[in-house]
Short mmCIF file of C-alpha atoms in Angstrom, two decimals:
data_model
loop_
_atom_site.label_atom_id
_atom_site.label_comp_id
_atom_site.label_asym_id
_atom_site.label_seq_id
_atom_site.Cartn_x
_atom_site.Cartn_y
_atom_site.Cartn_z
CA UNK G 1 119.00 109.68 47.13
CA UNK G 2 117.22 110.49 50.52
CA UNK G 3 118.99 112.29 53.32
CA UNK G 4 122.35 112.25 51.67
CA UNK G 5 121.14 115.05 49.33
CA UNK G 6 123.24 117.93 50.42
CA UNK G 7 120.50 120.57 49.39
CA UNK G 8 117.85 118.65 51.20
CA UNK G 9 119.85 118.43 54.48
CA UNK G 10 120.77 122.06 54.67
CA UNK G 11 117.22 123.23 53.90
CA UNK G 12 115.56 121.15 56.82
CA UNK G 13 113.78 123.31 59.41
CA UNK G 14 114.62 122.97 63.01
CA UNK G 15 111.54 120.93 63.57
CA UNK G 16 112.50 118.54 60.75
CA UNK G 17 116.12 118.11 62.06
CA UNK G 18 114.80 117.52 65.56
CA UNK G 19 112.58 114.79 64.05
CA UNK G 20 115.52 112.78 62.33
CA UNK G 21 115.79 109.34 63.82
CA UNK G 22 118.99 107.43 64.85
CA UNK G 23 118.85 105.13 61.99
CA UNK G 24 118.83 107.85 59.61
CA UNK G 25 121.72 109.51 61.25
CA UNK G 26 123.68 106.47 61.23
CA UNK G 27 123.36 106.08 57.46
CA UNK G 28 124.92 109.38 56.72
CA UNK G 29 128.68 109.68 55.80
CA UNK G 30 130.63 112.13 57.84
CA UNK G 31 130.67 114.38 54.75
CA UNK G 32 126.87 114.07 54.39
CA UNK G 33 126.23 114.79 58.20
CA UNK G 34 128.44 117.99 57.84
CA UNK G 35 125.94 119.24 55.18
CA UNK G 36 123.88 120.19 58.16
CA UNK G 37 124.86 123.44 59.62
CA UNK G 38 126.36 123.70 63.00
CA UNK G 39 123.12 125.06 64.57
CA UNK G 40 121.23 122.19 62.81
CA UNK G 41 123.48 119.65 64.52
CA UNK G 42 122.57 121.14 68.03
CA UNK G 43 119.01 120.72 67.02
CA UNK G 44 119.31 116.86 66.68
CA UNK G 45 117.48 114.82 69.35
CA UNK G 46 119.75 113.26 72.03
CA UNK G 47 118.75 109.81 70.45
CA UNK G 48 120.07 110.92 67.07
CA UNK G 49 123.24 112.37 68.67
CA UNK G 50 123.84 108.93 70.48
CA UNK G 51 123.61 107.19 67.11
CA UNK G 52 126.48 109.00 65.74
CA UNK G 53 129.38 106.91 64.65
CA UNK G 54 133.12 107.51 65.64
CA UNK G 55 133.82 108.57 62.29
CA UNK G 56 130.93 111.21 62.35
CA UNK G 57 132.11 112.37 65.74
CA UNK G 58 135.66 112.79 64.48
CA UNK G 59 134.54 114.94 61.71
CA UNK G 60 132.90 117.52 63.93
CA UNK G 61 134.79 120.74 64.11
CA UNK G 62 134.51 123.12 66.98
CA UNK G 63 131.51 125.09 65.63
CA UNK G 64 129.50 121.90 65.60
CA UNK G 65 130.60 120.53 68.99
CA UNK G 66 129.85 124.00 70.57
CA UNK G 67 126.37 123.74 69.26
CA UNK G 68 125.80 120.46 70.83
CA UNK G 69 127.38 121.68 74.04
CA UNK G 70 125.29 124.97 73.88
CA UNK G 71 122.17 122.89 73.70
CA UNK G 72 123.14 120.91 76.65
CA UNK G 73 123.38 117.59 74.66
CA UNK G 74 126.97 116.79 74.96
CA UNK G 75 126.39 113.79 77.15
CA UNK G 76 124.07 112.42 74.47
CA UNK G 77 127.30 111.55 72.46
CA UNK G 78 128.00 107.85 73.16
CA UNK G 79 130.67 107.37 75.63
CA UNK G 80 132.29 104.77 73.42
CA UNK G 81 132.75 107.36 70.61
CA UNK G 82 133.43 110.61 72.44
CA UNK G 83 137.15 109.74 72.31
CA UNK G 84 136.92 110.25 68.65
CA UNK G 85 136.49 114.07 68.99
CA UNK G 86 139.66 115.78 67.84
CA UNK G 87 141.58 117.03 71.05
CA UNK G 88 141.84 120.58 69.43
CA UNK G 89 138.12 120.63 68.94
CA UNK G 90 137.53 119.43 72.48
CA UNK G 91 139.80 122.16 73.82
CA UNK G 92 137.53 124.93 72.32
CA UNK G 93 134.72 124.06 74.82
CA UNK G 94 134.48 126.07 78.05
CA UNK G 95 135.35 124.48 81.32
CA UNK G 96 131.54 124.14 82.11
CA UNK G 97 131.04 122.36 78.98
CA UNK G 98 133.97 120.05 79.63
CA UNK G 99 132.63 119.48 83.04
CA UNK G 100 129.17 118.39 81.49
CA UNK G 101 130.94 115.23 80.11
CA UNK G 102 129.65 112.12 81.88
CA UNK G 103 132.12 109.89 83.88
CA UNK G 104 131.64 107.32 81.20
CA UNK G 105 132.71 109.76 78.56
CA UNK G 106 135.63 110.97 80.50
CA UNK G 107 136.89 107.43 80.82
CA UNK G 108 137.07 107.34 77.01
CA UNK G 109 139.23 110.35 76.71
CA UNK G 110 142.95 109.69 75.90
CA UNK G 111 146.17 111.62 76.99
CA UNK G 112 145.86 113.89 73.93
CA UNK G 113 142.31 115.01 74.89
CA UNK G 114 143.42 115.53 78.49
CA UNK G 115 146.53 117.53 77.52
CA UNK G 116 144.43 119.69 75.30
CA UNK G 117 141.95 120.54 78.10
CA UNK G 118 144.67 121.01 80.85
CA UNK G 119 146.41 123.52 78.65
CA UNK G 120 143.69 126.13 79.41
CA UNK G 121 141.34 126.79 82.17
CA UNK G 122 139.12 123.88 80.81
CA UNK G 123 140.38 121.44 83.38
CA UNK G 124 138.75 123.16 86.21
CA UNK G 125 135.30 121.81 84.78
CA UNK G 126 136.15 118.48 85.99
CA UNK G 127 135.17 117.33 89.47
CA UNK G 128 136.60 114.66 91.58
CA UNK G 129 134.42 112.02 90.14
CA UNK G 130 135.73 113.00 86.71
CA UNK G 131 139.15 112.75 87.78
CA UNK G 132 138.62 109.36 89.27
CA UNK G 133 137.15 108.40 85.98
CA UNK G 134 140.33 108.86 83.99
CA UNK G 135 142.36 105.94 83.34
CA UNK G 136 145.70 105.47 85.10
CA UNK G 137 147.58 105.34 81.77
CA UNK G 138 146.22 108.85 81.00
CA UNK G 139 146.94 110.22 84.42
CA UNK G 140 150.51 108.72 84.25
CA UNK G 141 151.46 110.55 80.98
CA UNK G 142 154.55 112.68 81.76
CA UNK G 143 153.26 115.59 79.78
CA UNK G 144 150.21 116.12 82.06
CA UNK G 145 150.98 118.49 84.82
CA UNK G 146 148.91 117.58 87.88
CA UNK G 147 149.76 120.93 89.43
CA UNK G 148 146.66 122.13 87.56
CA UNK G 149 144.37 120.09 89.83
CA UNK G 150 142.53 121.80 92.46
CA UNK G 151 142.54 120.14 96.12
CA UNK G 152 139.02 118.97 95.47
CA UNK G 153 140.01 117.36 92.10
CA UNK G 154 143.11 115.91 93.66
CA UNK G 155 140.85 114.26 96.11
CA UNK G 156 139.45 112.17 93.19
CA UNK G 157 142.71 110.38 92.28
CA UNK G 158 142.30 106.74 92.90
CA UNK G 159 144.79 104.42 94.26
CA UNK G 160 145.56 103.04 90.89
CA UNK G 161 146.14 106.43 89.41
CA UNK G 162 148.38 107.46 92.38
CA UNK G 163 150.51 104.16 91.81
CA UNK G 164 151.47 105.17 88.38
CA UNK G 165 152.53 108.76 88.89
CA UNK G 166 156.06 109.78 88.41
CA UNK G 167 158.16 111.55 91.15
CA UNK G 168 157.82 114.74 89.21
CA UNK G 169 154.13 114.36 89.20
CA UNK G 170 153.89 113.52 92.82
CA UNK G 171 156.18 116.52 93.61
CA UNK G 172 153.62 118.64 91.70
CA UNK G 173 150.88 117.69 94.10
CA UNK G 174 152.09 119.67 96.90
#
């Protein structure tokens, strides 16, 4: 049965886990992937993490995502699937870990992700380039309080983002 054997997956050493190749990771179901312990997920190579599917990324709970972030491999998750992370899971990361997301990954976050990271101090991890990467539709969401932006972050707002702000949001930029 190969890698889908739960006992085999959970018994792999850190050297063996780091040797798993992208094709092997892609063939695992989400349930099979989660047979790896959180610390084992953090030991996957960046190529293996980049091979994770949207379904696999969506199945990750906070302890798994924190292991990936703690290993400084968060940017390895493909930009087109990072939006599959549950907003509640994303909100458990530190502001520095949120700030480590690439601009391409930031572009793939939705309003629920943004609301989740704004609700804490997590938003301060984003710099002006990250703010500029957010889609105007995410920025225009009425539930997002732009008062949370620092002066440096607000400098990253693009013309397209500014055009879609409500009066309340604009008033909050003072």
